[in-house]
Tab-separated table of C-alpha atoms in Angstrom:
chain	number	residue	atom	x	y	z
A	948	MET	CA	31.949	71.863	142.029
A	949	ASP	CA	34.534	72.540	139.254
A	950	ASP	CA	32.606	75.491	137.560
A	951	LEU	CA	31.898	77.132	140.697
A	952	LEU	CA	35.574	77.204	141.803
A	953	MET	CA	36.433	78.535	138.248
A	954	ARG	CA	33.842	81.126	138.685
A	955	TYR	CA	35.027	82.452	141.773
A	956	LEU	CA	38.794	82.348	140.834
A	957	LEU	CA	38.078	84.053	137.739
A	958	LEU	CA	36.798	86.822	139.766
A	959	PHE	CA	40.191	87.987	140.346
A	960	MET	CA	41.187	87.747	136.664
A	961	GLY	CA	37.900	89.740	135.862
A	962	ILE	CA	38.882	92.680	137.993
A	963	ILE	CA	42.460	92.569	136.880
A	964	SER	CA	41.346	92.860	133.295
A	965	THR	CA	38.956	95.447	133.868
A	966	GLY	CA	39.796	99.168	135.217
A	967	VAL	CA	37.610	99.535	138.209
A	968	ILE	CA	39.068	101.824	140.772
A	969	ALA	CA	38.632	103.064	144.328
A	970	SER	CA	41.021	105.117	147.378
A	971	TYR	CA	43.620	105.650	150.063
A	972	PRO	CA	45.671	108.877	150.369
A	973	THR	CA	43.261	112.037	150.159
A	974	GLY	CA	43.451	115.241	148.093
A	975	THR	CA	46.845	116.839	147.599
A	976	ASN	CA	48.247	114.554	150.483
A	977	THR	CA	48.420	112.057	147.799
A	978	VAL	CA	51.475	113.672	146.551
A	979	LEU	CA	52.580	115.960	149.750
A	980	GLY	CA	52.116	113.214	152.491
A	981	SER	CA	51.576	114.559	155.921
A	982	TYR	CA	53.094	117.945	155.198
A	983	ALA	CA	50.737	120.902	155.863
A	984	ASN	CA	51.036	123.589	153.132
A	985	ARG	CA	48.749	126.572	153.622
A	986	GLN	CA	48.166	126.660	149.870
A	987	SER	CA	46.168	123.611	150.180
A	988	LEU	CA	43.399	123.874	152.685
A	989	ILE	CA	42.948	119.863	152.814
A	990	THR	CA	46.412	119.289	154.005
A	991	SER	CA	45.178	120.858	157.317
A	992	SER	CA	43.162	117.556	157.829
A	993	TYR	CA	46.254	115.296	158.864
A	994	ASN	CA	48.018	117.265	161.373
A	995	PRO	CA	45.835	118.846	164.174
A	996	ALA	CA	48.401	121.531	164.596
A	997	ALA	CA	47.976	122.394	160.896
A	998	PRO	CA	44.889	124.520	160.870
A	999	TYR	CA	46.497	127.391	162.630
A	1000	LEU	CA	48.743	127.972	159.420
A	1001	MET	CA	45.540	128.084	157.173
A	1002	THR	CA	44.134	131.383	157.992
A	1003	ASN	CA	44.624	134.923	159.264
A	1004	ILE	CA	43.555	136.097	163.030
A	1005	SER	CA	39.638	136.728	163.120
A	1006	SER	CA	38.777	135.072	159.891
A	1007	PHE	CA	37.232	132.001	158.580
A	1008	ARG	CA	38.486	129.547	155.977
A	1009	ALA	CA	36.502	126.687	154.294
A	1010	GLY	CA	36.838	123.941	151.694
A	1011	PHE	CA	34.078	123.709	148.941
A	1012	LEU	CA	33.506	120.222	147.160
A	1013	GLY	CA	35.843	117.120	147.901
A	1014	PRO	CA	38.173	115.771	147.713
A	1015	LEU	CA	36.687	112.675	146.287
A	1016	ASN	CA	39.246	109.939	146.575
A	1017	LEU	CA	39.035	106.456	144.766
A	1018	GLY	CA	41.650	103.772	144.474
A	1019	PHE	CA	42.315	100.065	144.050
A	1020	GLU	CA	45.178	97.692	145.123
A	1021	MET	CA	45.782	94.129	144.141
A	1022	GLY	CA	47.888	91.300	144.683
A	1023	ASP	CA	50.303	89.661	142.274
A	1024	VAL	CA	49.916	86.062	141.453
A	1025	LYS	CA	52.387	85.294	138.674
A	1026	ASP	CA	50.597	83.772	135.580
A	1027	LEU	CA	47.271	83.638	137.253
A	1028	GLU	CA	45.301	82.771	134.106
A	1029	ASP	CA	47.602	79.792	133.469
A	1030	GLN	CA	47.218	78.514	136.965
A	1031	VAL	CA	43.476	78.792	136.968
A	1032	GLU	CA	43.558	76.773	133.630
A	1033	ASP	CA	45.576	74.033	135.618
A	1034	LEU	CA	43.192	74.040	138.437
A	1035	GLU	CA	40.284	73.664	135.815
A	1036	GLU	CA	42.035	70.465	134.350
A	1037	VAL	CA	42.477	68.890	137.800
A	1038	PHE	CA	38.752	69.477	138.654
A	1039	ASP	CA	37.575	68.561	135.296
A	1040	GLU	CA	39.056	65.000	135.475
A	1041	ASP	CA	36.947	62.149	136.427
A	1042	TYR	CA	38.818	60.415	139.097
A	1043	SER	CA	36.258	57.591	139.565
A	1044	ASP	CA	37.816	55.580	136.816
A	1045	ALA	CA	41.206	55.661	138.641
A	1046	PHE	CA	39.866	53.726	141.279
A	1047	THR	CA	37.401	51.349	139.817
A	1048	SER	CA	40.068	50.128	137.297
A	1049	LEU	CA	42.495	49.213	140.013
A	1050	SER	CA	43.117	45.323	140.021
A	1051	ALA	CA	43.015	43.263	143.270
A	1052	SER	CA	46.654	43.367	143.485
A	1053	GLU	CA	46.827	47.061	143.203
A	1054	LEU	CA	43.997	47.465	145.708
A	1055	SER	CA	45.984	45.143	147.991
A	1056	ALA	CA	49.274	47.320	147.387
A	1057	LEU	CA	47.277	50.252	148.784
A	1058	GLY	CA	46.329	48.421	151.701
A	1059	LEU	CA	42.616	48.371	150.357
A	1060	SER	CA	40.191	45.409	150.053
A	1061	SER	CA	36.626	45.048	148.717
A	1062	SER	CA	35.427	45.676	152.444
A	1063	SER	CA	37.438	48.798	152.781
A	1064	THR	CA	35.245	52.043	153.940
A	1065	ASP	CA	35.048	55.196	151.881
A	1066	ALA	CA	37.357	57.093	154.332
A	1067	GLU	CA	40.063	54.316	154.282
A	1068	ILE	CA	39.982	54.598	150.498
A	1069	ALA	CA	40.078	58.224	150.384
A	1070	GLU	CA	43.221	58.227	152.702
A	1071	ALA	CA	45.018	55.401	150.890
A	1072	LEU	CA	44.443	57.181	147.540
A	1073	LEU	CA	45.790	60.381	149.191
A	1074	ASN	CA	48.756	58.881	150.669
A	1075	SER	CA	50.072	56.878	148.003
A	1076	ASP	CA	51.845	57.960	144.425
A	1077	ASN	CA	48.926	57.642	142.102
A	1078	GLU	CA	47.170	59.729	139.409
A	1079	VAL	CA	44.763	61.119	141.977
A	1080	SER	CA	47.196	62.014	144.728
A	1081	ARG	CA	49.761	63.717	141.788
A	1082	ALA	CA	46.863	65.728	140.669
A	1083	ILE	CA	45.729	67.094	144.149
A	1084	ALA	CA	49.247	67.768	145.173
A	1085	GLN	CA	49.630	69.959	141.840
A	1086	ALA	CA	46.319	71.576	142.646
A	1087	ASN	CA	47.158	72.370	146.314
A	1088	ARG	CA	50.268	74.176	145.309
A	1089	VAL	CA	48.448	76.385	142.850
A	1090	LEU	CA	45.697	77.174	145.499
A	1091	SER	CA	48.150	77.901	148.238
A	1092	ASN	CA	49.938	80.378	145.989
A	1093	ILE	CA	46.579	82.100	144.939
A	1094	GLY	CA	45.729	82.166	148.646
A	1095	GLU	CA	48.681	83.692	149.683
A	1096	SER	CA	48.831	86.252	146.752
A	1097	ALA	CA	45.418	86.775	145.262
A	1098	TYR	CA	43.513	89.735	146.729
A	1099	VAL	CA	41.734	93.026	145.358
A	1100	LYS	CA	41.000	96.078	147.693
A	1101	PHE	CA	38.772	98.893	146.707
A	1102	SER	CA	38.742	102.006	148.987
A	1103	GLY	CA	37.209	105.325	148.669
A	1104	SER	CA	36.335	108.658	150.837
A	1105	VAL	CA	34.753	112.119	150.344
A	1106	HIS	CA	34.877	115.064	152.396
A	1107	ALA	CA	31.414	116.838	153.380
A	1108	PRO	CA	30.861	119.787	151.383
A	1109	PHE	CA	32.689	123.091	152.741
A	1110	THR	CA	34.832	121.063	155.053
A	1111	PRO	CA	37.270	121.542	156.802
A	1112	ILE	CA	35.939	124.754	158.221
A	1113	ILE	CA	38.602	126.734	160.150
A	1114	TYR	CA	38.085	129.862	162.363
A	1115	LYS	CA	41.164	131.762	163.912
A	1116	THR	CA	40.376	133.805	166.981
A	1117	ASN	CA	41.807	137.051	168.294
A	1118	ASN	CA	44.038	135.249	170.862
A	1119	ARG	CA	45.711	133.347	168.052
A	1120	GLY	CA	43.821	129.797	168.537
A	1121	ALA	CA	42.182	127.983	165.764
A	1122	PHE	CA	39.100	125.837	165.692
A	1123	THR	CA	38.261	123.342	162.975
A	1124	ILE	CA	35.488	121.267	161.990
A	1125	ASP	CA	35.786	118.275	159.584
A	1126	ALA	CA	33.821	115.499	158.356
A	1127	ASP	CA	34.218	112.660	155.849
A	1128	ALA	CA	32.759	109.393	154.705
A	1129	SER	CA	34.965	106.465	153.598
A	1130	PHE	CA	34.849	102.853	152.788
A	1131	VAL	CA	37.469	99.908	152.197
A	1132	ASN	CA	36.359	96.607	150.726
A	1133	ARG	CA	38.793	93.463	150.403
A	1134	VAL	CA	38.308	90.241	148.479
A	1135	GLY	CA	40.564	87.443	149.099
A	1136	ILE	CA	40.790	83.755	148.908
A	1137	LEU	CA	41.159	81.366	151.975
A	1138	ALA	CA	42.989	78.264	150.267
A	1139	ASP	CA	42.130	74.936	152.009
A	1140	ASP	CA	43.929	71.720	150.967
A	1141	ILE	CA	41.982	69.622	148.483
A	1142	GLY	CA	40.810	66.227	149.809
A	1143	LEU	CA	38.863	63.361	148.178
A	1144	ALA	CA	35.211	62.335	149.109
A	1145	VAL	CA	34.414	58.740	148.103
A	1146	SER	CA	30.915	57.317	147.930
A	1147	GLY	CA	30.877	53.835	146.644
A	1148	GLU	CA	32.735	53.964	143.161
A	1149	GLU	CA	32.462	57.717	142.857
A	1150	VAL	CA	35.527	59.740	143.751
A	1151	ASP	CA	35.159	63.520	143.864
A	1152	LEU	CA	37.583	66.466	144.890
A	1153	ALA	CA	36.385	68.101	148.227
A	1154	THR	CA	37.817	71.347	149.491
A	1155	ASP	CA	36.869	74.181	152.060
A	1156	THR	CA	38.478	76.975	149.837
A	1157	ALA	CA	36.350	79.909	150.281
A	1158	VAL	CA	35.996	83.547	148.941
A	1159	HIS	CA	36.462	86.044	152.088
A	1160	VAL	CA	35.255	89.403	151.661
A	1161	LYS	CA	35.445	92.214	154.301
A	1162	LYS	CA	33.846	95.540	154.016
A	1163	VAL	CA	34.238	98.623	156.278
A	1164	THR	CA	32.446	101.987	156.209
A	1165	ASP	CA	33.443	104.921	158.469
A	1166	TYR	CA	31.477	108.076	158.903
A	1167	ARG	CA	33.722	110.661	160.872
A	1168	PHE	CA	33.041	113.940	162.311
A	1169	GLY	CA	36.150	115.871	163.725
A	1170	ILE	CA	36.520	118.887	166.094
A	1171	GLY	CA	39.844	120.289	166.791
A	1172	TYR	CA	41.729	123.210	168.305
A	1173	SER	CA	45.208	124.486	167.517
A	1174	GLN	CA	47.277	127.304	169.206
A	1175	ALA	CA	50.727	128.971	168.847
A	1176	LEU	CA	52.868	129.153	171.779
A	1177	GLY	CA	54.670	132.494	172.299
A	1178	ARG	CA	56.112	134.830	169.673
A	1179	PRO	CA	59.570	133.604	169.222
A	1180	VAL	CA	61.628	135.504	166.359
A	1181	SER	CA	63.153	132.480	164.716
A	1182	GLY	CA	59.738	130.536	164.304
A	1183	ALA	CA	56.553	129.438	166.008
A	1184	LEU	CA	55.621	126.176	167.658
A	1185	ILE	CA	52.304	125.348	167.269
A	1186	LEU	CA	50.268	122.433	168.965
A	1187	GLY	CA	46.809	120.893	168.222
A	1188	GLY	CA	44.566	118.126	169.015
A	1189	LYS	CA	41.479	116.697	167.449
A	1190	LEU	CA	38.424	114.577	168.691
A	1191	ASN	CA	37.219	112.185	165.756
A	1192	PHE	CA	33.835	110.874	166.242
A	1193	HIS	CA	33.491	107.545	164.226
A	1194	SER	CA	30.405	105.580	163.179
A	1195	MET	CA	32.019	102.383	161.865
A	1196	GLY	CA	30.216	99.533	160.173
A	1197	LEU	CA	32.261	96.318	159.649
A	1198	GLY	CA	31.081	93.096	158.092
A	1199	GLN	CA	32.701	90.065	156.444
A	1200	GLU	CA	31.265	87.332	154.352
A	1201	VAL	CA	32.626	83.757	153.716
A	1202	VAL	CA	31.386	81.707	150.820
A	1203	LEU	CA	32.748	78.282	149.780
A	1204	VAL	CA	33.746	77.820	146.263
A	1205	SER	CA	31.960	74.575	146.421
A	1206	SER	CA	28.746	76.125	147.680
A	1207	ASP	CA	25.668	75.037	145.483
A	1208	GLU	CA	24.005	78.237	146.130
A	1209	ASP	CA	24.039	81.427	143.786
A	1210	SER	CA	25.786	83.775	146.177
A	1211	SER	CA	25.491	86.655	143.738
A	1212	ASP	CA	22.325	87.958	145.507
A	1213	SER	CA	24.102	87.365	148.986
A	1214	PHE	CA	27.121	89.397	147.999
A	1215	ASP	CA	25.063	92.308	146.493
A	1216	ASP	CA	22.995	92.634	149.921
A	1217	PHE	CA	26.302	92.526	151.644
A	1218	PHE	CA	27.632	95.215	149.706
A	1219	MET	CA	24.809	97.507	149.726
A	1220	SER	CA	23.839	97.111	153.394
A	1221	ARG	CA	25.359	98.894	156.345
A	1222	LYS	CA	25.044	96.641	159.336
A	1223	ASN	CA	26.922	96.400	162.780
A	1224	ALA	CA	27.411	100.144	163.004
A	1225	GLN	CA	29.447	100.805	166.000
A	1226	SER	CA	30.646	104.310	167.677
A	1227	ASN	CA	33.771	105.251	169.456
A	1228	VAL	CA	36.149	108.187	169.561
A	1229	SER	CA	39.720	108.460	168.405
A	1230	ILE	CA	42.032	111.047	169.521
A	1231	ASP	CA	44.890	112.933	167.205
A	1232	LEU	CA	47.680	115.176	168.626
A	1233	GLY	CA	49.974	117.283	166.474
A	1234	ALA	CA	52.907	119.761	166.558
A	1235	ILE	CA	54.407	121.645	163.998
A	1236	TRP	CA	57.486	124.118	164.404
A	1237	THR	CA	57.178	126.723	161.358
A	1238	ALA	CA	60.129	129.142	160.312
A	1239	LYS	CA	60.513	131.421	157.476
A	1240	ASN	CA	61.871	128.738	155.022
A	1241	TYR	CA	61.369	125.532	156.623
A	1242	GLN	CA	58.854	123.507	158.667
A	1243	LEU	CA	58.941	120.381	160.879
A	1244	GLY	CA	55.931	118.502	161.878
A	1245	ALA	CA	54.796	115.458	164.027
A	1246	THR	CA	51.384	113.810	164.399
A	1247	VAL	CA	50.175	110.943	166.506
A	1248	LYS	CA	47.165	109.386	165.102
A	1249	SER	CA	44.598	107.357	167.310
A	1250	LEU	CA	46.348	107.974	170.426
A	1251	ASN	CA	43.962	106.100	172.594
A	1252	GLU	CA	43.548	103.198	170.210
A	1253	PRO	CA	39.906	102.622	169.811
A	1254	GLU	CA	38.257	99.089	169.112
A	1255	PHE	CA	35.545	98.103	166.674
A	1256	ASP	CA	33.960	94.761	166.549
A	1257	PHE	CA	33.314	93.026	163.112
A	1258	ASP	CA	29.918	90.991	162.557
A	1259	GLU	CA	30.147	87.532	164.314
A	1260	ILE	CA	30.391	84.796	161.745
A	1261	GLY	CA	30.061	80.917	162.166
A	1262	ASN	CA	27.036	80.818	164.161
A	1263	CYS	CA	25.334	77.817	162.433
A	1264	GLU	CA	22.116	77.582	164.722
A	1265	GLY	CA	18.701	77.090	162.745
A	1266	LEU	CA	20.841	76.562	159.337
A	1267	SER	CA	20.360	73.542	156.914
A	1268	GLY	CA	21.292	72.197	153.735
A	1269	SER	CA	24.053	74.310	151.941
A	1270	SER	CA	23.882	77.035	154.121
A	1271	LEU	CA	24.821	74.648	157.298
A	1272	SER	CA	27.685	73.141	155.262
A	1273	ASN	CA	29.112	76.598	154.334
A	1274	CYS	CA	28.817	77.394	158.115
A	1275	ASN	CA	30.378	74.414	159.310
A	1276	ALA	CA	33.315	74.974	156.733
A	1277	ILE	CA	33.783	78.366	158.307
A	1278	GLY	CA	34.322	76.821	161.582
A	1279	ARG	CA	37.043	74.287	159.980
A	1280	LEU	CA	38.702	77.459	158.509
A	1281	SER	CA	38.684	79.232	161.820
A	1282	ASN	CA	40.216	76.198	163.618
A	1283	ASN	CA	43.132	75.979	160.953
A	1284	GLY	CA	43.685	79.826	161.948
A	1285	GLN	CA	42.594	81.176	158.508
A	1286	LEU	CA	40.061	83.693	159.825
A	1287	SER	CA	38.611	84.886	163.222
A	1288	LEU	CA	34.891	84.287	164.044
A	1289	ASN	CA	34.908	87.293	166.431
A	1290	GLU	CA	37.503	89.803	164.987
A	1291	THR	CA	38.087	92.969	166.403
A	1292	TYR	CA	39.756	95.902	164.645
A	1293	LYS	CA	42.206	98.036	166.915
A	1294	MET	CA	42.811	101.445	165.359
A	1295	LYS	CA	46.492	101.421	166.377
A	1296	ALA	CA	48.270	104.641	167.109
A	1297	GLN	CA	50.769	105.700	164.695
A	1298	LEU	CA	53.433	108.525	164.733
A	1299	THR	CA	54.277	110.498	161.491
A	1300	VAL	CA	57.092	113.016	161.091
A	1301	ASP	CA	57.679	115.496	158.279
A	1302	ALA	CA	60.061	118.299	157.055
A	1303	ALA	CA	59.790	120.634	154.460
A	1304	ILE	CA	62.010	123.472	152.918
A	1305	MET	CA	59.977	126.100	151.422
A	1306	SER	CA	59.552	129.638	149.798
A	1307	THR	CA	58.030	132.183	152.363
A	1308	ASN	CA	54.767	131.944	151.035
A	1309	GLN	CA	54.801	128.159	150.732
A	1310	ASN	CA	54.327	128.383	147.039
A	1311	TRP	CA	57.689	126.324	146.543
A	1312	SER	CA	58.103	123.356	148.718
A	1313	LEU	CA	60.602	120.244	149.097
A	1314	ALA	CA	59.056	117.986	151.533
A	1315	ALA	CA	59.343	114.604	152.842
A	1316	SER	CA	57.100	112.520	155.535
A	1317	HIS	CA	57.816	109.308	157.210
A	1318	ASP	CA	55.575	106.962	159.327
A	1319	VAL	CA	57.580	105.693	162.202
A	1320	ASN	CA	55.665	102.677	162.891
A	1321	SER	CA	53.276	100.389	160.694
A	1322	VAL	CA	49.699	99.906	161.547
A	1323	ALA	CA	46.909	97.841	159.926
A	1324	ASP	CA	43.775	99.343	158.246
A	1325	PRO	CA	40.414	97.813	159.084
A	1326	VAL	CA	40.688	94.861	156.461
A	1327	GLY	CA	44.016	93.955	158.079
A	1328	ASP	CA	46.683	95.062	155.470
A	1329	ARG	CA	49.416	96.751	157.079
A	1330	HIS	CA	50.930	100.319	155.875
A	1331	GLN	CA	54.011	102.358	156.634
A	1332	TRP	CA	54.135	105.149	154.228
A	1333	ASN	CA	57.265	107.186	153.091
A	1334	THR	CA	56.867	110.068	150.829
A	1335	VAL	CA	58.755	113.076	149.163
A	1336	SER	CA	57.789	115.594	147.120
A	1337	LEU	CA	58.417	118.864	145.117
A	1338	SER	CA	55.554	121.166	144.868
A	1339	TYR	CA	54.557	124.513	143.124
A	1340	PHE	CA	51.306	126.336	143.956
A	1341	SER	CA	50.898	129.139	141.522
A	1342	GLY	CA	49.531	132.577	142.183
A	1343	ASN	CA	48.625	133.110	138.782
A	1344	LEU	CA	45.072	132.243	137.883
A	1345	PHE	CA	45.766	130.907	134.415
A	1346	PHE	CA	49.313	129.100	135.231
A	1347	PRO	CA	48.639	125.826	136.767
A	1348	GLY	CA	50.408	124.582	140.084
A	1349	ILE	CA	52.316	121.239	139.821
A	1350	ARG	CA	53.357	118.464	142.346
A	1351	LEU	CA	55.382	115.798	141.799
A	1352	GLY	CA	56.503	113.001	144.116
A	1353	TYR	CA	57.341	109.410	145.284
A	1354	ARG	CA	55.714	107.272	148.012
A	1355	LYS	CA	56.203	103.798	149.265
A	1356	ASN	CA	54.672	101.524	151.674
A	1357	GLU	CA	57.660	100.108	153.721
A	1358	SER	CA	55.184	97.359	155.425
A	1359	GLY	CA	52.296	94.935	154.046
A	1360	SER	CA	52.199	95.182	150.321
A	1361	LYS	CA	55.610	96.983	149.888
A	1362	LEU	CA	54.347	98.972	146.691
A	1363	SER	CA	56.079	101.880	145.389
A	1364	TYR	CA	54.054	104.777	143.706
A	1365	MET	CA	54.988	107.612	141.253
A	1366	THR	CA	52.864	110.505	142.380
A	1367	MET	CA	51.859	113.689	140.487
A	1368	GLY	CA	49.103	116.586	140.739
A	1369	THR	CA	47.979	119.491	139.500
A	1370	THR	CA	46.050	122.759	140.560
A	1371	LEU	CA	44.029	124.474	137.757
A	1372	PHE	CA	42.816	128.016	138.226
A	1373	ARG	CA	43.969	128.166	141.778
A	1374	ARG	CA	40.806	126.015	142.631
A	1375	LEU	CA	40.730	122.531	141.014
A	1376	ASP	CA	42.904	120.070	142.462
A	1377	PHE	CA	43.712	116.765	140.536
A	1378	ASP	CA	46.188	114.255	142.081
A	1379	LEU	CA	47.182	110.696	141.280
A	1380	ALA	CA	49.359	107.820	142.772
A	1381	TYR	CA	50.501	105.173	140.267
A	1382	SER	CA	51.947	102.046	141.362
A	1383	LEU	CA	55.352	101.110	139.735
A	1384	GLU	CA	54.596	97.610	140.211
A	1385	LYS	CA	52.479	96.003	137.566
A	1386	VAL	CA	50.341	92.716	137.756
A	1387	SER	CA	52.429	89.665	136.446
A	1388	GLY	CA	51.941	89.194	132.894
A	1389	GLU	CA	49.614	92.291	132.453
A	1390	SER	CA	50.199	95.828	131.638
A	1391	ILE	CA	48.109	97.671	134.425
A	1392	PRO	CA	49.631	98.754	137.789
A	1393	ARG	CA	48.992	96.757	140.996
A	1394	SER	CA	47.580	99.850	142.489
A	1395	LEU	CA	46.209	103.330	141.648
A	1396	TYR	CA	44.768	106.376	143.637
A	1397	LEU	CA	43.072	109.344	142.145
A	1398	SER	CA	41.750	112.297	144.072
A	1399	LEU	CA	39.520	115.309	142.819
A	1400	ALA	CA	38.629	118.563	144.626
A	1401	TYR	CA	37.329	122.065	143.906
A	1402	GLY	CA	38.235	124.727	146.646
A	1403	PHE	CA	38.282	128.423	147.243
A	1404	ALA	CA	41.595	130.344	146.191
A	1405	PHE	CA	43.640	131.405	149.188
């Protein structure tokens, strides 16, 4: 079992030591937050009122390619490599000698005799001060720390070509069509206390510690409408709404680190397949007050809070051998409250507000946005973003646009990011969010998001 445990725990070290990436924020919103700027079409995708700002009366506006978004996030386990080595030492030790070498008086002191059962021997060794119990206590502390802090999360998305597509009518209403595909994968450790398995004179360590993988994919198609109310002199109030049609596939896989099976094929099949696809609709509402040199916005995402069910796990019917052992362990982990066999993701409503001061054409902007409440993403991690940004969109084909900013997740990971972006030739957008927190003992950030898009100049 020791080799298998090390193999799975080293999975985290392997990912941390490579530069694999995947996503979260999208396009120029990586820097700008929820602020809608008509110089960047993709910013109309967040607030349903924003498409009205993006084009003139009786005219179309459409995207071209992207944005393509990729990113990763990982937990922080201090001195992970050293802790894994400590675990390896514990599991490499032969504890049978620690039991068989006990004298009759030492057995008696433990409350044992030659007729004691295997279960009685295991309980006595665990509950007394001896080499075995001390090693297990140390290993349990390490496992608990890894289980709480070690995770790796990958995400990504891409917009359908030419989306969003916006048409503003003669009556000053704007229709929009938007579509994208996204995914999020999360790998974590479910840490279980180490116990003893005694059989005759053999003493082995036993644990239900498992690798827990969640995978969610979402194919979304959105239809929206926005309308300006009245024609006030000092500014304009714009209201909008959007219906999002989701096809969401949600799956999870739990594999014991002590499993005798080679799970690489199982994980390959899991990541490459898309099962348990479910359909539902979410409703977004938005409002924008726009004036000559400032703008205020408010967005409610997922007002109706649709629900999506994960694949059921822990059904052991028809299983045998190591598959049955793995399934029974999943049941025990569920009983301990470490996972749900019938998990449901509820897309909770979230209110976001934003404000900006800007030049009349929005080439220059100083903007900030704030998520009023925190919500969980499909794999259970909470987020509540605060952003601030300064941006310049150049009207010159050969002078690049520049965006700089800062964003922080006030919930969940609590990570903060330096954000930056540029627009080249008024068409090519590149945006980056770089975590200011680094993995302990490493030089790489705990999170990184990248976005690339090519659009038409406005």
